[in-house]
CSV table of C-alpha atoms in Angstrom, one decimal:
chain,number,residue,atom,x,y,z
A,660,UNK,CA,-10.7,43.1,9.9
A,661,UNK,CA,-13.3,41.1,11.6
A,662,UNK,CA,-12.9,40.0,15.6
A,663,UNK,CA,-10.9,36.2,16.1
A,664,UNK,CA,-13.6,33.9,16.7
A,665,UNK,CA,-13.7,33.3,20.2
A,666,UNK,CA,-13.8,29.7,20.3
A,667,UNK,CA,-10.3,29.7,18.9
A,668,UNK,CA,-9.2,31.4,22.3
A,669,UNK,CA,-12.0,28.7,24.0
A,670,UNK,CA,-10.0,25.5,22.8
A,671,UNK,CA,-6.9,27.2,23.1
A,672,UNK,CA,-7.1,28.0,26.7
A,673,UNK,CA,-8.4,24.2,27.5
A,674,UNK,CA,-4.7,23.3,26.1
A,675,UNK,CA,-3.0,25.5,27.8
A,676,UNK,CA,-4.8,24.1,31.4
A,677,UNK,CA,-3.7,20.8,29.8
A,678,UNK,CA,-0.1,21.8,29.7
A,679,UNK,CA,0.1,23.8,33.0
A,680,UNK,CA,-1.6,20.7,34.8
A,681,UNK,CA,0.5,18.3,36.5
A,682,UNK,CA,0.0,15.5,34.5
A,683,UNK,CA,-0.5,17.0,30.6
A,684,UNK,CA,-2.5,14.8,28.0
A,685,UNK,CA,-1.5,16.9,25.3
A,686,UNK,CA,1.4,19.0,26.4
A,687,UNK,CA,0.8,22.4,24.2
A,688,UNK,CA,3.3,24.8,25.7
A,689,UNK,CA,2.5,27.3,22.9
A,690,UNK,CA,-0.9,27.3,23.8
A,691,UNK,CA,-0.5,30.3,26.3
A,692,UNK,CA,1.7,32.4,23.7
A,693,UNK,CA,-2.1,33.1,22.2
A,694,UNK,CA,-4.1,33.5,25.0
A,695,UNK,CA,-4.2,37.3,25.3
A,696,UNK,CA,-6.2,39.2,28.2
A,697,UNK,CA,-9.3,39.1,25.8
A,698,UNK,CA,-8.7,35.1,25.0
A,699,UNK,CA,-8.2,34.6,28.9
A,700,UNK,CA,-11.8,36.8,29.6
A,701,UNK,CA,-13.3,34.3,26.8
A,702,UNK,CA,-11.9,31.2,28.2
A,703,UNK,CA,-12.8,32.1,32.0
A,704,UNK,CA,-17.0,31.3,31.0
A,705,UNK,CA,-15.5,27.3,30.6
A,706,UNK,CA,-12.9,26.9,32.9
A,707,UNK,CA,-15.3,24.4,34.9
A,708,UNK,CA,-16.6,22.7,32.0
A,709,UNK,CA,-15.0,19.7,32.9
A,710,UNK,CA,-16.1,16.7,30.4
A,711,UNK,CA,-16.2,19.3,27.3
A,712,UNK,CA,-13.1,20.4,28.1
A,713,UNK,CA,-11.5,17.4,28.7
A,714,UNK,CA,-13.2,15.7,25.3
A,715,UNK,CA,-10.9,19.0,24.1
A,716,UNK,CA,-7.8,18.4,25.3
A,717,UNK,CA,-8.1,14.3,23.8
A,718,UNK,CA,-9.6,15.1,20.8
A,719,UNK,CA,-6.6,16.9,19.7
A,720,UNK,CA,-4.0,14.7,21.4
A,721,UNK,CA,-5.4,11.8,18.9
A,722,UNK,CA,-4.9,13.8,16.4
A,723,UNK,CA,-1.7,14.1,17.4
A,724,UNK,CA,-1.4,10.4,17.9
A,725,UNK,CA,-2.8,9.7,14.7
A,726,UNK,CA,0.3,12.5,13.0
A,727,UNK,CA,3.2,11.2,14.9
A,728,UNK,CA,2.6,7.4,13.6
A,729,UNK,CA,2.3,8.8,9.7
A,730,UNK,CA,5.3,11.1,10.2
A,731,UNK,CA,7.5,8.2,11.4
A,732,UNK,CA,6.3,6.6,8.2
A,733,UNK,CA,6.8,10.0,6.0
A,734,UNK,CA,8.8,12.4,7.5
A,735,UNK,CA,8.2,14.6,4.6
A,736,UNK,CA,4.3,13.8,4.5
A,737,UNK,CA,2.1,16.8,3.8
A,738,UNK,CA,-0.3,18.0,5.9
A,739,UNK,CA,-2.7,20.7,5.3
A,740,UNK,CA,-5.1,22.3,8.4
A,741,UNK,CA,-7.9,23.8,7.3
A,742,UNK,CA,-9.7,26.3,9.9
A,743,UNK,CA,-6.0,25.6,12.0
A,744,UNK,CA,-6.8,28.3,14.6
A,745,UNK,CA,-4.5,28.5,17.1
A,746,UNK,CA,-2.9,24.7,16.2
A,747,UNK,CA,0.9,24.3,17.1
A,748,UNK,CA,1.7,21.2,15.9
A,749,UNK,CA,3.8,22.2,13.5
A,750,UNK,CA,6.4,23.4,16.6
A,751,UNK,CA,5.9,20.4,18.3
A,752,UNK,CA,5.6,17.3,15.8
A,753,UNK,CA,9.1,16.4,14.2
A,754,UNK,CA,8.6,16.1,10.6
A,755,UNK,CA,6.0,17.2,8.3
A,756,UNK,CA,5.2,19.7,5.6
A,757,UNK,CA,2.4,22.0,7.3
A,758,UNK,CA,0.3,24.2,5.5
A,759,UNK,CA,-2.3,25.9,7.6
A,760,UNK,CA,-5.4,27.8,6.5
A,761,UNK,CA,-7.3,30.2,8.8
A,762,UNK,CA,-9.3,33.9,8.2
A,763,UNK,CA,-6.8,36.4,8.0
A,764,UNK,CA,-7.2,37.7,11.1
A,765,UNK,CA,-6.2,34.3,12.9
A,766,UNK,CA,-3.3,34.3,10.5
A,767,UNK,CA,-1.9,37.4,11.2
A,768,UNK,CA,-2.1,37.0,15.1
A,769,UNK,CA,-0.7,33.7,15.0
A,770,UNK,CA,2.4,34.9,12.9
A,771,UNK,CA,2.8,38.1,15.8
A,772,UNK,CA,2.8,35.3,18.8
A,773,UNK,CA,4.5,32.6,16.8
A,774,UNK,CA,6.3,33.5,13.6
A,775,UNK,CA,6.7,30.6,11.2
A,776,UNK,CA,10.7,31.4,10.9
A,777,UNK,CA,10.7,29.5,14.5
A,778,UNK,CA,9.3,26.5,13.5
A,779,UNK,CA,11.7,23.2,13.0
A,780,UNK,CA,9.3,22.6,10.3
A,781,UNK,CA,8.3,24.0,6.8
A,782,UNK,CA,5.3,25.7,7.8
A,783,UNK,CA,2.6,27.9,5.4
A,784,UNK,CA,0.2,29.6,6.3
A,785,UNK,CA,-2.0,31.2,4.4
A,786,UNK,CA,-5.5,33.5,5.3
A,787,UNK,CA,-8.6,32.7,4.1
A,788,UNK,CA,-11.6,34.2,4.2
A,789,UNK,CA,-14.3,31.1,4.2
A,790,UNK,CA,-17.2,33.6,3.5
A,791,UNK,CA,-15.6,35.0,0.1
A,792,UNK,CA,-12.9,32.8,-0.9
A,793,UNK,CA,-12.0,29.9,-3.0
A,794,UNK,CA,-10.8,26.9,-1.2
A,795,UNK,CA,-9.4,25.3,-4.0
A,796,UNK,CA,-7.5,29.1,-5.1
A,797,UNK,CA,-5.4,29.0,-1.5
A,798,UNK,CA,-4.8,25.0,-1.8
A,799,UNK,CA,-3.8,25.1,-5.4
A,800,UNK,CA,-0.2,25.8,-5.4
A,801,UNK,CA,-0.1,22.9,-3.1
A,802,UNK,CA,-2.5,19.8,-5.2
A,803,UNK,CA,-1.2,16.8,-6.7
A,804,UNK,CA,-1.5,13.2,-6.4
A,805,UNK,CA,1.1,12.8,-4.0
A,806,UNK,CA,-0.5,11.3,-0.6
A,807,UNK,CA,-1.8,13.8,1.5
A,808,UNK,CA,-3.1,14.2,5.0
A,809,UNK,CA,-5.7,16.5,6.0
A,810,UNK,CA,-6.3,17.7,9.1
A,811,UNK,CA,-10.3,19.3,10.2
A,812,UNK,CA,-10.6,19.7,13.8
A,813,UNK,CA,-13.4,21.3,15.6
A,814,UNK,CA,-15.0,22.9,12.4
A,815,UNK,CA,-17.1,20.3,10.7
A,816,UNK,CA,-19.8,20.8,13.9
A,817,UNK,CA,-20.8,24.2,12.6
A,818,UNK,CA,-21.0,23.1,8.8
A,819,UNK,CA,-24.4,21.8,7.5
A,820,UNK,CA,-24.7,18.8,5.5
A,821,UNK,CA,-24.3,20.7,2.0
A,822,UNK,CA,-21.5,23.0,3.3
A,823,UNK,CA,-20.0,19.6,4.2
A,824,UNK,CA,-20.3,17.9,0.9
A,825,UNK,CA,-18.8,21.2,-0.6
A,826,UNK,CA,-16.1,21.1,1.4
A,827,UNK,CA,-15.1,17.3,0.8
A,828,UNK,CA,-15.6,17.9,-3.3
A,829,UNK,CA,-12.9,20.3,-3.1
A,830,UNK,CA,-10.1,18.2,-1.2
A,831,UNK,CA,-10.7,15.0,-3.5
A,832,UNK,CA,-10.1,17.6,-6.8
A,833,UNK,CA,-6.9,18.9,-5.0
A,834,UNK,CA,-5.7,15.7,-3.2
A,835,UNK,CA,-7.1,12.7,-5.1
A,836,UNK,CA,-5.1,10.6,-2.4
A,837,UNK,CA,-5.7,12.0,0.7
A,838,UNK,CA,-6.0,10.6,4.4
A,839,UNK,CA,-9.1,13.3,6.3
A,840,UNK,CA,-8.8,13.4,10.0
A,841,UNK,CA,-11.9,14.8,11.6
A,842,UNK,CA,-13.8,14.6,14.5
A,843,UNK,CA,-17.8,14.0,14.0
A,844,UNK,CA,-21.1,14.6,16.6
A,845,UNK,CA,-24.3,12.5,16.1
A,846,UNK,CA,-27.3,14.4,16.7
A,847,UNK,CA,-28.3,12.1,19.4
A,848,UNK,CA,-25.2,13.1,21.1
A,849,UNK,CA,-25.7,16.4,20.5
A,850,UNK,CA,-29.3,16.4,22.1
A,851,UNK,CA,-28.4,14.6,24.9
A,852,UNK,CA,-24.8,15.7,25.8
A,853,UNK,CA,-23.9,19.1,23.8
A,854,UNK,CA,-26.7,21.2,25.0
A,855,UNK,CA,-25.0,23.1,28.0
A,856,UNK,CA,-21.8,23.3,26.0
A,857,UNK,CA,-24.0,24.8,23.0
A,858,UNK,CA,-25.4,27.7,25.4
A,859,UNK,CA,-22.0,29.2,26.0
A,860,UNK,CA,-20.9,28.4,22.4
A,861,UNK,CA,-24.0,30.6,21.8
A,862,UNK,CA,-23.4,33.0,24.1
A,863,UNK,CA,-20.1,33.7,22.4
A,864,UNK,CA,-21.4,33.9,18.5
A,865,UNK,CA,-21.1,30.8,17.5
A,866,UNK,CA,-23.5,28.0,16.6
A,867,UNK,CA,-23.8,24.2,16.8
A,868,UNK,CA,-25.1,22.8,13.3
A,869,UNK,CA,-25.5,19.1,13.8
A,870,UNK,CA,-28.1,17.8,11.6
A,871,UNK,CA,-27.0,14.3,10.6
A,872,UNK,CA,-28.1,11.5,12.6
A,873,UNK,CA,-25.0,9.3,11.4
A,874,UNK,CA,-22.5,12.6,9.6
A,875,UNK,CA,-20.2,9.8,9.0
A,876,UNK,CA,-22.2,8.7,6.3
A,877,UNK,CA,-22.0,12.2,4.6
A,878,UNK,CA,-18.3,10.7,4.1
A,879,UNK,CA,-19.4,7.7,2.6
A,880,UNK,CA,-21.6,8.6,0.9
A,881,UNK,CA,-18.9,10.6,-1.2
A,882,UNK,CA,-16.1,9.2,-2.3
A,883,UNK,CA,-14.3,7.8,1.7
A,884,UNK,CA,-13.9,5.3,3.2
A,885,UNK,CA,-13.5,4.9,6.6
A,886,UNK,CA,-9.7,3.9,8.0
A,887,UNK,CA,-10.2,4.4,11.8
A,888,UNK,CA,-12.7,5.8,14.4
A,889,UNK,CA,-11.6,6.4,17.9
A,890,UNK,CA,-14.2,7.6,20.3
A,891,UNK,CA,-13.6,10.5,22.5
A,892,UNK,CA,-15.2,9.7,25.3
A,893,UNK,CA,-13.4,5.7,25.6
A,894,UNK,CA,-9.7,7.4,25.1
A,895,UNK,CA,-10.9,10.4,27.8
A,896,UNK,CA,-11.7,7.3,30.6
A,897,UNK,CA,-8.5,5.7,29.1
A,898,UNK,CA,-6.3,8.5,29.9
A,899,UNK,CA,-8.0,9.2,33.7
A,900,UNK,CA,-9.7,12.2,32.6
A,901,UNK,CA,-13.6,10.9,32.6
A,902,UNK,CA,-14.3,8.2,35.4
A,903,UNK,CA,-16.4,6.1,33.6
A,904,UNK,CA,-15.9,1.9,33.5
A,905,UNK,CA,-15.3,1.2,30.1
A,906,UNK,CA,-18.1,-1.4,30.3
A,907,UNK,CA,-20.6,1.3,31.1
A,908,UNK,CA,-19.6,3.3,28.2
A,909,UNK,CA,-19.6,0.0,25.9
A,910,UNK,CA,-23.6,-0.7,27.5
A,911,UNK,CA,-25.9,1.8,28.9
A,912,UNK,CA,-23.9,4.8,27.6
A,913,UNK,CA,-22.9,4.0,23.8
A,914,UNK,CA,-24.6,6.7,22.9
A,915,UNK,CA,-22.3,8.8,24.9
A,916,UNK,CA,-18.9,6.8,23.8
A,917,UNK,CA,-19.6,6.1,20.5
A,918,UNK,CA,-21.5,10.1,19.7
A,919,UNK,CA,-18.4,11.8,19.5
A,920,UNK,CA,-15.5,10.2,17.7
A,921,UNK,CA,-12.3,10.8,15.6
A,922,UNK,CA,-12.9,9.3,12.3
A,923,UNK,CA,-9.4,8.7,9.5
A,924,UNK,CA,-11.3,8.9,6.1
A,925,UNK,CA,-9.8,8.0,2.7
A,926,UNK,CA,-10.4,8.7,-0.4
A,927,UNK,CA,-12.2,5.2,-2.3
């Protein structure tokens, strides 16, 4: 069985800082039932990564945001992760139908630390191997036309443009009414911001694939719409965690706020 990728352990750890900090943005206390010896040896390299890891830790608590306002709505709303690594929403979000997807390796590891029995919620999981298999063979028990939200964090950055376009064929044919949640990089943030980020992510196996100028036109382009975007950067100086004026971010650095963003897609 091949290794858990190490970034899983990366964005995990960052969440379990958040939590043991003194003033949590996020507040994942099952964050450190994952981090093993080997995940705290992989997170150690970004401990002091402060603006990526802070852009972390917000990235996922508006996503979080974003799932407690549609659960109040839906309380029986489904929500399928795909690529859910070492996600515990389902154990800390009242409501919800969760399905996760993950390679079986992150499946199996997550069900030793965390077994689905103990969440409030209904909770699948189901391993995948993205290399080999069908996408649309794990989500098909699950398709219909009942509304849908979908949930990709943190995996779109190492898809290229036709892996992307692949991927978003798929959900429309299983979920013809589906809200996407994502978060997307423009290259010139990439080139200007994610390069010392990149290295480690590197160093570690894993690489950066951010060829679209604008990727939120990829979206567009087939078959969404877009229902929200919420930079990063803006909700990170909101929250106290990146000193930055607002009006900076808004002027000389909109490349910076507006780069790296949570976008709500829906299908047209």
């Amino acid at each position: 069985m091949k290794p858990i990728s190490k970034t899983a352990f990366y964005c995990c750890g960052v969440r379990m800082q958040d939590a043991e900090s003194a003033n949590p943005v996020c507040g994942d206390v099952y964050a450190k039932n994952f981090m093993s010896e080997d995940g705290l040896r992989v997170f150690e390299a970004f401990k002091d990564e402060t603006s990526p890891n802070a852009s972390n830790v917000v990235r996922h608590r508006i996503i979080d945001d974003f799932l407690r306002a549609a659960l109040l709505e839906n309380s029986d709303l489904r929500i399928v992760t795909v690529g859910a690594g070492f996600d515990s929403r389902p154990y800390r979000l009242a409501g919800g139908v969760w399905i996760e997807l993950d390679e079986p390796q992150v499946i199996e590891y997550k069900n030793e630390r965390l077994p689905v029995e103990e969440s409030a919620n209904p909770l699948h999981r189901i391993p995948m191997d993205f290399a080999t298999d069908s996408l649309e063979e794990k989500l098909a028990p699950f398709a219909g036309t009942d509304p849908v939200v979908i949930v990709i964090e943190g995996v779109f950055v190492y898809l290229d443009e036709n892996e992307i376009i692949d991927v978003l064929s798929k959900l429309r044919r299983l979920f013809p009414r589906h809200k996407l949640i994502c978060d997307l990089m423009s290259r010139a943030f990439f080139e200007k911001y994610g390069r010392t980020l990149h290295e480690k992510i590197n160093d570690i196996g894993t690489v950066f694939r951010v060829d679209a100028v604008e990727p939120e036109e990829i979206f567009l382009a087939h078959g969404y719409r877009r229902r929200h975007r919420i930079s990063i950067i803006e909700r990170a100086s909101e929250l106290g965690l990146i000193r930055i004026p607002k009006i900076v971010l808004k002027t000389v650095l909109r490349t910076l706020a507006n780069g790296l963003a949570i976008y709500v897609f829906e299908t047209n």
